[in-house]
Each structure stands twice: as structure tokens, then as C-alpha cells.
Short mmCIF file of N, CA and C in Angstrom, two decimals:
data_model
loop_
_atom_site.label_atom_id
_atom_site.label_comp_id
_atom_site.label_asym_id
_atom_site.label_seq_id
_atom_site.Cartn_x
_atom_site.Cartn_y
_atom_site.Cartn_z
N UNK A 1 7.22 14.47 -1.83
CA UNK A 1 5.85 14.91 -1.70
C UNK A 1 5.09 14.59 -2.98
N UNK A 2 3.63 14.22 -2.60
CA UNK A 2 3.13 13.83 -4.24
C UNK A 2 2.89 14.71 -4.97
N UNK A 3 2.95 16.12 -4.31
CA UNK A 3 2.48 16.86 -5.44
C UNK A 3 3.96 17.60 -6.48
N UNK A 4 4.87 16.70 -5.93
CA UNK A 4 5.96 17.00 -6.76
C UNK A 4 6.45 15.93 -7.98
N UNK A 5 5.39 15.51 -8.14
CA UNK A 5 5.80 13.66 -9.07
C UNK A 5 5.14 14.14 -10.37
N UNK A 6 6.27 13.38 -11.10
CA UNK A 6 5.84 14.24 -12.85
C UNK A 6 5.12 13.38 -13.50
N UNK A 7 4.88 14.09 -14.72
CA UNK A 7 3.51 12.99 -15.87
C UNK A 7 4.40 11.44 -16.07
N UNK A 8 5.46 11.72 -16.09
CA UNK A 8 6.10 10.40 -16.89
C UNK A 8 5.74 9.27 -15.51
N UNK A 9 6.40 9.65 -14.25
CA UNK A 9 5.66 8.77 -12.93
C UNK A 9 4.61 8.35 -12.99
N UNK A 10 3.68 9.43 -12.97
CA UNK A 10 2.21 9.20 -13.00
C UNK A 10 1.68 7.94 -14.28
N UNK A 11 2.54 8.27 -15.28
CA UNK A 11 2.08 7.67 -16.23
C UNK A 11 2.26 5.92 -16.34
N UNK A 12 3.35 5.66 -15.70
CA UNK A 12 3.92 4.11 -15.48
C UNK A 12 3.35 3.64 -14.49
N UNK A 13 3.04 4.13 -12.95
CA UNK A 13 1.88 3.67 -12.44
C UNK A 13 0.59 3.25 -12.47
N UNK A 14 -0.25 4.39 -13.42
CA UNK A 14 -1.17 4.15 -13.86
C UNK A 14 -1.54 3.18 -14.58
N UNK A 15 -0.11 2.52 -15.70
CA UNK A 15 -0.63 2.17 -16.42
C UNK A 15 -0.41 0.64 -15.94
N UNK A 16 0.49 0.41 -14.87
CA UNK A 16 0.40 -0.94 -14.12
C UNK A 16 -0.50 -0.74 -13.62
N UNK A 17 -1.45 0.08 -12.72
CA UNK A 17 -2.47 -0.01 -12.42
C UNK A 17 -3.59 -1.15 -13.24
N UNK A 18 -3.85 -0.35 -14.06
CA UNK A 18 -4.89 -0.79 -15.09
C UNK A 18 -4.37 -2.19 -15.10
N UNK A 19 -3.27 -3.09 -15.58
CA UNK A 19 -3.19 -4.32 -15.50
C UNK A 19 -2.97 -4.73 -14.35
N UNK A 20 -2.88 -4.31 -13.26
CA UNK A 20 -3.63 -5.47 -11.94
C UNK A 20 -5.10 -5.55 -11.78
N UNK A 21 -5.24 -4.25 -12.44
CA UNK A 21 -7.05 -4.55 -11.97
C UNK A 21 -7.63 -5.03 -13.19
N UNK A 22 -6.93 -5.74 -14.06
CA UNK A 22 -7.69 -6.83 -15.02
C UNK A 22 -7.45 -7.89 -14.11
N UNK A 23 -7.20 -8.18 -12.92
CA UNK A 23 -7.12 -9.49 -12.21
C UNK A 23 -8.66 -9.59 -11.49
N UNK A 24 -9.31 -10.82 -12.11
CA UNK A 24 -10.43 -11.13 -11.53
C UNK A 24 -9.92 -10.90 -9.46
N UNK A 25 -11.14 -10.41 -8.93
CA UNK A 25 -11.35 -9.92 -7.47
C UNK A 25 -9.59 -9.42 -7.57
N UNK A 26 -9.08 -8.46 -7.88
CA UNK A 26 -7.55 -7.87 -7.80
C UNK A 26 -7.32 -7.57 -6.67
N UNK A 27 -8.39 -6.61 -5.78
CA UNK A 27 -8.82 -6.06 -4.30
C UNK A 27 -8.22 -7.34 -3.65
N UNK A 28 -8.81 -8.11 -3.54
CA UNK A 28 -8.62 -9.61 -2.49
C UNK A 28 -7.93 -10.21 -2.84
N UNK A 29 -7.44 -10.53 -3.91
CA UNK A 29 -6.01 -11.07 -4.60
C UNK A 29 -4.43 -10.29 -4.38
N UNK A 30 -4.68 -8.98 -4.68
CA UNK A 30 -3.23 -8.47 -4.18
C UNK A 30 -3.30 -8.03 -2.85
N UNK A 31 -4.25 -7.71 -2.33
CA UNK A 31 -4.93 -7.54 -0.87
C UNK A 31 -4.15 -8.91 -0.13
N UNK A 32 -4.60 -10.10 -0.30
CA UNK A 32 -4.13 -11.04 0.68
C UNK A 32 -2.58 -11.48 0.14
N UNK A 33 -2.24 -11.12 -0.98
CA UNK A 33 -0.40 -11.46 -0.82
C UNK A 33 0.16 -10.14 -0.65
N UNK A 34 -0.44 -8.79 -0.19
CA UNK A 34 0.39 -7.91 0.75
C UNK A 34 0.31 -8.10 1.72
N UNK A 35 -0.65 -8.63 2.69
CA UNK A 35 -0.55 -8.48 4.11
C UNK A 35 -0.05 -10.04 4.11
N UNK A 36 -0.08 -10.84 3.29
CA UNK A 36 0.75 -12.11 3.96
C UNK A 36 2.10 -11.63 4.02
N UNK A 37 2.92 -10.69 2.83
CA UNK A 37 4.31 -10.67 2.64
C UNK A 37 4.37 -9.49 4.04
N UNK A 38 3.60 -8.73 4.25
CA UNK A 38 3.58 -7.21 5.11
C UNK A 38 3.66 -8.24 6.74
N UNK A 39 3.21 -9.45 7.40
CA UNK A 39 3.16 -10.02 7.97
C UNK A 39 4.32 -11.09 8.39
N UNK A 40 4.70 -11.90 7.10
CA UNK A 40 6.07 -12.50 7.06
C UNK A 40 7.04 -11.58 7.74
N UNK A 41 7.31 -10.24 6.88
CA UNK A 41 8.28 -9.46 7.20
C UNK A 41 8.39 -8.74 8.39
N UNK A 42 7.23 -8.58 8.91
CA UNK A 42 6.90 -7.34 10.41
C UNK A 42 5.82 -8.26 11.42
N UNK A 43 6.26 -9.05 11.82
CA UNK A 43 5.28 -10.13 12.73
C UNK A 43 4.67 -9.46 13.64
N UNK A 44 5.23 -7.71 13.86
CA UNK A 44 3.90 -6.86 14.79
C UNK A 44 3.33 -6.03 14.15
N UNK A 45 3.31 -5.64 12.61
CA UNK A 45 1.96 -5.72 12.23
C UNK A 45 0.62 -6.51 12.50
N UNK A 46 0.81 -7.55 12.77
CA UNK A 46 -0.31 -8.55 12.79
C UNK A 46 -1.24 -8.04 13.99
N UNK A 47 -0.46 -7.46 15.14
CA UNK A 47 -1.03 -6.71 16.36
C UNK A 47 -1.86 -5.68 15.84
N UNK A 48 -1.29 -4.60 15.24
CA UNK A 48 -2.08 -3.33 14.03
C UNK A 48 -3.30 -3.91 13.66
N UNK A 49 -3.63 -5.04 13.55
CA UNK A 49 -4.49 -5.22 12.56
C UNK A 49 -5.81 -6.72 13.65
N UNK A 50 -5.33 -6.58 15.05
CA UNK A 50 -5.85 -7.42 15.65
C UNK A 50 -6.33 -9.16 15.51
N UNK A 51 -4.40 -9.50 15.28
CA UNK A 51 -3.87 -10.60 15.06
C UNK A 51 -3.06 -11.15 16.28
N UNK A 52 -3.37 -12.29 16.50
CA UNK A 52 -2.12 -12.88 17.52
C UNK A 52 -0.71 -12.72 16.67
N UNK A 53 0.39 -12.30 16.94
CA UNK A 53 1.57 -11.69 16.57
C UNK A 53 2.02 -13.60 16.02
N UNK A 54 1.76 -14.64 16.57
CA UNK A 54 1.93 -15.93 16.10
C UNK A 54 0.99 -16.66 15.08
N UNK A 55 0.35 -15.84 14.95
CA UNK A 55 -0.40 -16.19 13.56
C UNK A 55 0.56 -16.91 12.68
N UNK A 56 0.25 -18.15 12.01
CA UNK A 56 0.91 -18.21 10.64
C UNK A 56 0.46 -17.45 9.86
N UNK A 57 1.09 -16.84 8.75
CA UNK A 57 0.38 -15.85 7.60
C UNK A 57 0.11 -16.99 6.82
N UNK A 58 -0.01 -17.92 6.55
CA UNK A 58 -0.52 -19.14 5.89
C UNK A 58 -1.92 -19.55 6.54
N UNK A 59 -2.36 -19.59 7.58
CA UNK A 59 -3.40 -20.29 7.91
C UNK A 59 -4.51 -19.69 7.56
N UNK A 60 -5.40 -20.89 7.44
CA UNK A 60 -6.58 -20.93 7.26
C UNK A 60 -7.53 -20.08 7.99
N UNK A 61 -7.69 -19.72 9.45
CA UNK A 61 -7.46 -19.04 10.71
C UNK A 61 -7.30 -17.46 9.88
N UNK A 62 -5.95 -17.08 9.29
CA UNK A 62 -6.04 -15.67 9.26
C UNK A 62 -6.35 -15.42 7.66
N UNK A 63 -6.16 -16.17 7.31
CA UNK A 63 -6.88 -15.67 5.36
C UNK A 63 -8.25 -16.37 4.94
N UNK A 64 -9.17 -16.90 5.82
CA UNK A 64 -10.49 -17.03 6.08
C UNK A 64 -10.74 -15.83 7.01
N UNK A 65 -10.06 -15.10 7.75
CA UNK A 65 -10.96 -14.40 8.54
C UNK A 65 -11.82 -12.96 7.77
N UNK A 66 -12.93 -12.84 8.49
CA UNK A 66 -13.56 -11.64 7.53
C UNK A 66 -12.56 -10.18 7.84
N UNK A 67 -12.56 -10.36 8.79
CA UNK A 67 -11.31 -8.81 9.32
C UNK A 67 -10.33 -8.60 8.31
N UNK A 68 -9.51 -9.61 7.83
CA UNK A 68 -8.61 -10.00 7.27
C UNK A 68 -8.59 -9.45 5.79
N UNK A 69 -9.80 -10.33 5.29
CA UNK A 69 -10.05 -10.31 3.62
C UNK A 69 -10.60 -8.56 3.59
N UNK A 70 -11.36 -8.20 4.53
CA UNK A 70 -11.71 -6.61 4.40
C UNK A 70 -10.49 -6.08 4.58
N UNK A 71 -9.87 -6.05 5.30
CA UNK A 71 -8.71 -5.28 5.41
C UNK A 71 -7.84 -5.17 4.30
N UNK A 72 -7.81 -6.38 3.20
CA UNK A 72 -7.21 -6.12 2.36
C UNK A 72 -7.60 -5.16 1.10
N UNK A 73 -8.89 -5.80 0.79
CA UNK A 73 -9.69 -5.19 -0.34
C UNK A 73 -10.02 -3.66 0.41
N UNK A 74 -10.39 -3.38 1.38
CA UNK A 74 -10.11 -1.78 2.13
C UNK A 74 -8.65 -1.10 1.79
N UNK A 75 -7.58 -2.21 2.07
CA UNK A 75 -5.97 -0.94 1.56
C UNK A 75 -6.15 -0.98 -0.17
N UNK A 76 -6.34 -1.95 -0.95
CA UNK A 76 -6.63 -1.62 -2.43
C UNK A 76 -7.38 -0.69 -2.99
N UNK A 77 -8.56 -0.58 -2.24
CA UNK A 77 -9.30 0.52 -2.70
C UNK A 77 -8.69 1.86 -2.49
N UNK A 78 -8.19 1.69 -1.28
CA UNK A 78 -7.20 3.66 -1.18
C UNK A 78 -6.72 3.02 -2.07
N UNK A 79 -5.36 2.51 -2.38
CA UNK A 79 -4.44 2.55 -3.31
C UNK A 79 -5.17 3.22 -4.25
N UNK A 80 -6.26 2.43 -5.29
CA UNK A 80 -7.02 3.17 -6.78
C UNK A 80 -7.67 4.20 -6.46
N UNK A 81 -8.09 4.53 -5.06
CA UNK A 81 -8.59 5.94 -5.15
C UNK A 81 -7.21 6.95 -4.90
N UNK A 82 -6.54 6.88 -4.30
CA UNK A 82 -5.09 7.47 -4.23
C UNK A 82 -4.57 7.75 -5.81
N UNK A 83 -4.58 6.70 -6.26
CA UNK A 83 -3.82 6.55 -7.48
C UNK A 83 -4.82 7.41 -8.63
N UNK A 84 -6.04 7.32 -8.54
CA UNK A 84 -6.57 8.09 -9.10
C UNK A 84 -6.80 9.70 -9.32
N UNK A 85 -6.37 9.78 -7.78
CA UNK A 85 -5.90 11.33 -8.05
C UNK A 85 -4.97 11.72 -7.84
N UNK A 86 -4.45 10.91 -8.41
CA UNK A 86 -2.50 11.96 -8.74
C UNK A 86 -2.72 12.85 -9.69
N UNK A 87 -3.67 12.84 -11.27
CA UNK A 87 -3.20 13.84 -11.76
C UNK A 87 -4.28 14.61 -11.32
N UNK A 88 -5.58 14.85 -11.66
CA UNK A 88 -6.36 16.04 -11.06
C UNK A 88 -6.65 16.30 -9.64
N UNK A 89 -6.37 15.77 -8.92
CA UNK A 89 -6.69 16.11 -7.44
C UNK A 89 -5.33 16.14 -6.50
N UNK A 90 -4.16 16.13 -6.77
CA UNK A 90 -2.95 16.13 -6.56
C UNK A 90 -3.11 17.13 -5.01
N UNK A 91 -3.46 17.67 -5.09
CA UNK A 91 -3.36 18.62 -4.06
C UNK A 91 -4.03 18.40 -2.83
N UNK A 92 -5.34 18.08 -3.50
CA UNK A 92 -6.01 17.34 -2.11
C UNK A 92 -5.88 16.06 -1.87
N UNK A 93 -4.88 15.63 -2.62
CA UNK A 93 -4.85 14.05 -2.41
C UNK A 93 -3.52 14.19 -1.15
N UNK A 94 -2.79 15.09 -1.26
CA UNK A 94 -1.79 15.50 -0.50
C UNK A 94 -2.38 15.64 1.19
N UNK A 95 -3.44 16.60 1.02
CA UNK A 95 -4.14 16.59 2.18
C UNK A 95 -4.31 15.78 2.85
N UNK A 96 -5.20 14.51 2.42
CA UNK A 96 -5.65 13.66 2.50
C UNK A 96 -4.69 12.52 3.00
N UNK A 97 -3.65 12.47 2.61
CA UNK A 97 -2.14 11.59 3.22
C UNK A 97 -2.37 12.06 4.40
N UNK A 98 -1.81 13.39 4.32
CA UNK A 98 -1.43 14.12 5.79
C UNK A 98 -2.63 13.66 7.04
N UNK A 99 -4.04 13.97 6.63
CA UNK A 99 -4.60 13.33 7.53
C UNK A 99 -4.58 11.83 8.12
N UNK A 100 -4.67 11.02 6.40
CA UNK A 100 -4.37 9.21 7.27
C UNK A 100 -3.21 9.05 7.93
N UNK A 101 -1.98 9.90 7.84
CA UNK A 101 -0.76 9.78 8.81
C UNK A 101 -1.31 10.01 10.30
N UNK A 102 -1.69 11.21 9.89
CA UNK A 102 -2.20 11.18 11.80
C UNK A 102 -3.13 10.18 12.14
N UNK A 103 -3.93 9.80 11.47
CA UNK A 103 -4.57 8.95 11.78
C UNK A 103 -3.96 7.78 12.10
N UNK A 104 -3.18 7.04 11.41
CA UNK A 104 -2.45 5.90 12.00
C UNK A 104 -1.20 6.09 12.72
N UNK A 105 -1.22 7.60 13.50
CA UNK A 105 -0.37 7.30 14.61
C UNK A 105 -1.54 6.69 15.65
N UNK A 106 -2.62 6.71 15.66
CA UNK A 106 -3.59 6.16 16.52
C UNK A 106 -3.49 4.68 16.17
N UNK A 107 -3.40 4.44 15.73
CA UNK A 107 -3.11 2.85 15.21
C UNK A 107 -2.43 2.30 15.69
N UNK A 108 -1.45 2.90 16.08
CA UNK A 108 -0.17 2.34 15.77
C UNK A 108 1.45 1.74 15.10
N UNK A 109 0.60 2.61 14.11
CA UNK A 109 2.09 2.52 13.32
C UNK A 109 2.95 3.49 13.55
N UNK A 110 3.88 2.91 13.13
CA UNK A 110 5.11 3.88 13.48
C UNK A 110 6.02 3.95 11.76
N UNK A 111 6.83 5.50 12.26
CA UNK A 111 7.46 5.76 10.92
C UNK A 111 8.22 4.45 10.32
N UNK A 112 9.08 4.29 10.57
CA UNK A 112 9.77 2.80 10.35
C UNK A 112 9.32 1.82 9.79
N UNK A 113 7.97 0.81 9.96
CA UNK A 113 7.23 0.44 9.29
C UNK A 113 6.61 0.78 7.62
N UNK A 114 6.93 1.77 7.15
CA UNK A 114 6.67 2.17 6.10
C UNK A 114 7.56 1.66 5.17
N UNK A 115 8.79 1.41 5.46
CA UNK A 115 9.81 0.62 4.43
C UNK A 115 8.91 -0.63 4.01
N UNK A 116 8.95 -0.79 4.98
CA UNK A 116 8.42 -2.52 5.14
C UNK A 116 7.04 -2.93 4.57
N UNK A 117 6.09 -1.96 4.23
CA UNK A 117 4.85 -2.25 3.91
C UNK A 117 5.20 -1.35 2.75
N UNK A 118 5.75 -0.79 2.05
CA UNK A 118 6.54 -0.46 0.63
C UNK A 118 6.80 -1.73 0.29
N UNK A 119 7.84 -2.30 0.49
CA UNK A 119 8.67 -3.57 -0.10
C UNK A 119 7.46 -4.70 -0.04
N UNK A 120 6.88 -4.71 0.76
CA UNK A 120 5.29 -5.49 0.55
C UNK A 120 4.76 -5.46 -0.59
N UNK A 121 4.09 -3.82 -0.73
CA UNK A 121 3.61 -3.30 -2.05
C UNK A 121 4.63 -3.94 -3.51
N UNK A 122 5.47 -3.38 -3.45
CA UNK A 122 6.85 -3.82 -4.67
C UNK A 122 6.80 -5.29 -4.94
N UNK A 123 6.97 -6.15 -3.64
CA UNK A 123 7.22 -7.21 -4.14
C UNK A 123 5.64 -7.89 -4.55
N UNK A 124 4.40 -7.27 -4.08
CA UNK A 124 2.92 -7.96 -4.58
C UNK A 124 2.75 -7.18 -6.15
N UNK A 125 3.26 -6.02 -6.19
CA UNK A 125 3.42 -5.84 -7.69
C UNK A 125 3.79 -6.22 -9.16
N UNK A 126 5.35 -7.41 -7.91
CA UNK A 126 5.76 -7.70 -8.99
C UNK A 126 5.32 -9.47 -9.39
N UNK A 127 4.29 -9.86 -8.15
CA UNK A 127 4.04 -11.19 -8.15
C UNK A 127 2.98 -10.68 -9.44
N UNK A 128 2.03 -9.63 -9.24
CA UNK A 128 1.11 -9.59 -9.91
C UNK A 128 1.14 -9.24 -11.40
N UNK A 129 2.56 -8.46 -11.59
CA UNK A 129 2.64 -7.84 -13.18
C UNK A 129 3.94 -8.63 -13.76
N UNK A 130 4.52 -9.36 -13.03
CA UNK A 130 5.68 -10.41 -13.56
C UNK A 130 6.88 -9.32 -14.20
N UNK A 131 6.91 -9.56 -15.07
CA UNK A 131 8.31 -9.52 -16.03
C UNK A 131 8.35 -7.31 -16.18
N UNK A 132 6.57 -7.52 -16.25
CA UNK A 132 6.09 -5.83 -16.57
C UNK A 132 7.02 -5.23 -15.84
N UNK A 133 6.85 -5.48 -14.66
CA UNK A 133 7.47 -4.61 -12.97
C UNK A 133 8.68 -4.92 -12.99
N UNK A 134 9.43 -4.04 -13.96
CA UNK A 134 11.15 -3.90 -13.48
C UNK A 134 11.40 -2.77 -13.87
N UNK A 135 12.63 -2.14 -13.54
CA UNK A 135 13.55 -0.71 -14.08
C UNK A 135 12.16 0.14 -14.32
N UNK A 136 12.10 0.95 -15.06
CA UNK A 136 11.15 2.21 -15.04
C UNK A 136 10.15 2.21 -14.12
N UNK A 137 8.92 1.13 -14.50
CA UNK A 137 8.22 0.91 -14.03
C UNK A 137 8.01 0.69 -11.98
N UNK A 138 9.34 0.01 -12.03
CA UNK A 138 9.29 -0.14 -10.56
C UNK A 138 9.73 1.07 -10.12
N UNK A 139 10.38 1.67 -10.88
CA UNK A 139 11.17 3.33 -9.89
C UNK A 139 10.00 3.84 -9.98
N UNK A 140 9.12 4.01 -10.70
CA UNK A 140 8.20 4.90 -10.59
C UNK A 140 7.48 4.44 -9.81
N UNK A 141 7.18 3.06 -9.28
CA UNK A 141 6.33 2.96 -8.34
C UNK A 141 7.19 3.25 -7.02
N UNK A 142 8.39 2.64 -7.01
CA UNK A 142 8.79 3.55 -5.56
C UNK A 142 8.57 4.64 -5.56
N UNK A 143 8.44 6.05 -6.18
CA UNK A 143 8.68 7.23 -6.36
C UNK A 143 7.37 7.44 -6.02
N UNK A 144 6.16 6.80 -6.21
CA UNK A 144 4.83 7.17 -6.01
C UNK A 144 5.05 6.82 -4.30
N UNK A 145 5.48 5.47 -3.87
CA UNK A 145 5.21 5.10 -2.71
C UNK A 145 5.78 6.57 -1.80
N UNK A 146 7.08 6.70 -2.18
CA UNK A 146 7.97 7.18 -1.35
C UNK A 146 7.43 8.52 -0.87
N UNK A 147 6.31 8.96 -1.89
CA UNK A 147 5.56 10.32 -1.99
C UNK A 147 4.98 10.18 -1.08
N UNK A 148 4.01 9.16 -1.29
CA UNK A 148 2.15 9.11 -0.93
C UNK A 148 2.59 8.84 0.96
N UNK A 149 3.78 8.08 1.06
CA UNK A 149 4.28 7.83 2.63
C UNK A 149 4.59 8.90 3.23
N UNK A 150 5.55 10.05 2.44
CA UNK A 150 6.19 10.92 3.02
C UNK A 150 5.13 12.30 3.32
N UNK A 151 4.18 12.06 3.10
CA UNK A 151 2.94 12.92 3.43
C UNK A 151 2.86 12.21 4.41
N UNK A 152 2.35 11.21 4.32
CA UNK A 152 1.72 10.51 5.91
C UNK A 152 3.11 10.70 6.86
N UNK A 153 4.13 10.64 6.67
CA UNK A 153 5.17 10.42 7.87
C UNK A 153 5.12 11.50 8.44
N UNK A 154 5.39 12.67 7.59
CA UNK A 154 5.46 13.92 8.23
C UNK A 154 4.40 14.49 9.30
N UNK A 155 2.98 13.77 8.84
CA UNK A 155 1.76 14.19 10.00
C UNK A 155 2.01 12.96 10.89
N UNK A 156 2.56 12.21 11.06
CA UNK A 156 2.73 11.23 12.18
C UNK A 156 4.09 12.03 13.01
N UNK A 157 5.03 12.64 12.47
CA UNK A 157 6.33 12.72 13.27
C UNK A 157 5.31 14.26 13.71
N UNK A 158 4.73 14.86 13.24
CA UNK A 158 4.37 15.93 14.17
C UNK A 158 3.72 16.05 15.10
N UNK A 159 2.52 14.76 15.18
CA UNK A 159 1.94 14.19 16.43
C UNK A 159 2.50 14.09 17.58
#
């Protein structure tokens, strides 16, 4: 649960934070190599997100599309607003999971999928922070993921 994640977590996230978002457009940059890797890996995500399931995640077709590029720079922005309130808003940021879980049982996602769009996250982390993103740093970002999900799972499995 996130509201059980300590300063030292908080603190290694954050501070990879801050160096992805020195990446000129970071939103649309780590935005389109998560949903290409989130796509590679789960070819019915692409359905979630009102894709032919045969999409190449390479084409021109789905990383020109406007749906597409919003959708990405839309999951980045939760991420920094998420990420932003881990330390003072911890509580309602908790809330706030719990609701987008239920919400994307309307979607369509399912619990299971959450590994998979984790290891997305991890591995666009580590395209983006290189050498930064290993041992501490990456546990603590699983440890954030594993949080910020396990709020949402729990309001999806109660649906």
C-alpha cells in the first residue's frame, strides 16, 4: 500500500524522477517507449486502448496516431502527479488509486496485466536513466509500482 512506503523509497524515485523530466518532451518520449514495450509484451492491450491487436508497435499508423501520442503523455502526467504526492498527500493519493482501479475495471483491464505494464515502466526507466536505474534505485521503483498497483488491484478485485 502507498501509504506504507518510507522516505528513503520516496526519496530514490523522486530523484529519478527529476532526471527523466530533464528529457526534452519526457511525457511523449517515455510515453511512446512504454506503450511500444507495454504492446510488444501484451498484444491485447492494444484493444484497451482502441488498437487493431495486429498493429505493429513500430508503425507509423500507431506512433503518428493522435490517440496514441495523448495516451502516452496522459499516463506520464499521472505518473508526476502520483509521484508528487507520495510525501504530502499520501493518503489521498491512496484514495485516488482505489478509485482509477475501479475505474479501469471498466476498461478493461484486468489484475494480471499489471505485471506487465510494471516491467514496461522498469524497463522505459531504465532506457531513459541508463546506468542510474539499477539495485536501489530500481527496488525502489518497484516498491513504488508495487504500491501505487496494489491500491488499484484491490478496487478492481472488489468490483
Amino acid at each position: 500500500m502507498v501509504n506504507e512506503m518510507n522516505y528513503a523509497t520516496i526519496s530514490h524515485v523522486m530523484e529519478d524522477w527529476e532526471s527523466v523530466k530533464r528529457t526534452k518532451d519526457y511525457e511523449k518520449v517515455a510515453g511512446t517507449k512504454l506503450f511500444r514495450r507495454l504492446f510488444d509484451k501484451c498484444p491485447q492491450a492494444k484493444l484497451l486502448f482502441g488498437f487493431p491487436i495486429d498493429i505493429d508497435v513500430d508503425s507509423p499508423e500507431l506512433l503518428q496516431s493522435k490517440r496514441f501520442v495523448a495516451q502516452a503523455i496522459y499516463f506520464w502526467n499521472m505518473i508526476d502527479t502520483s509521484l508528487n504526492m507520495l510525501g504530502p498527500d499520501i493518503e489521498l493519493l491512496t484514495e485516488i488509486m482505489t478509485e482509477l482501479g475501479a475505474k479501469h475495471v471498466v476498461y478493461g483491464v484486468k489484475p494480471d496485466m499489471f505485471p506487465i505494464m510494471g516491467e514496461a515502466l522498469f524497463w522505459t526507466l531504465s532506457e531513459m536513466l541508463g546506468d542510474k536505474f539499477k539495485d536501489e534505485n530500481e527496488k525502489a521503483w518497484k516498491e513504488t509500482y508495487d504500491a501505487l498497483s496494489a491500491d488499484m488491484i484491490r478496487a478492481m478485485v472488489k468490483k
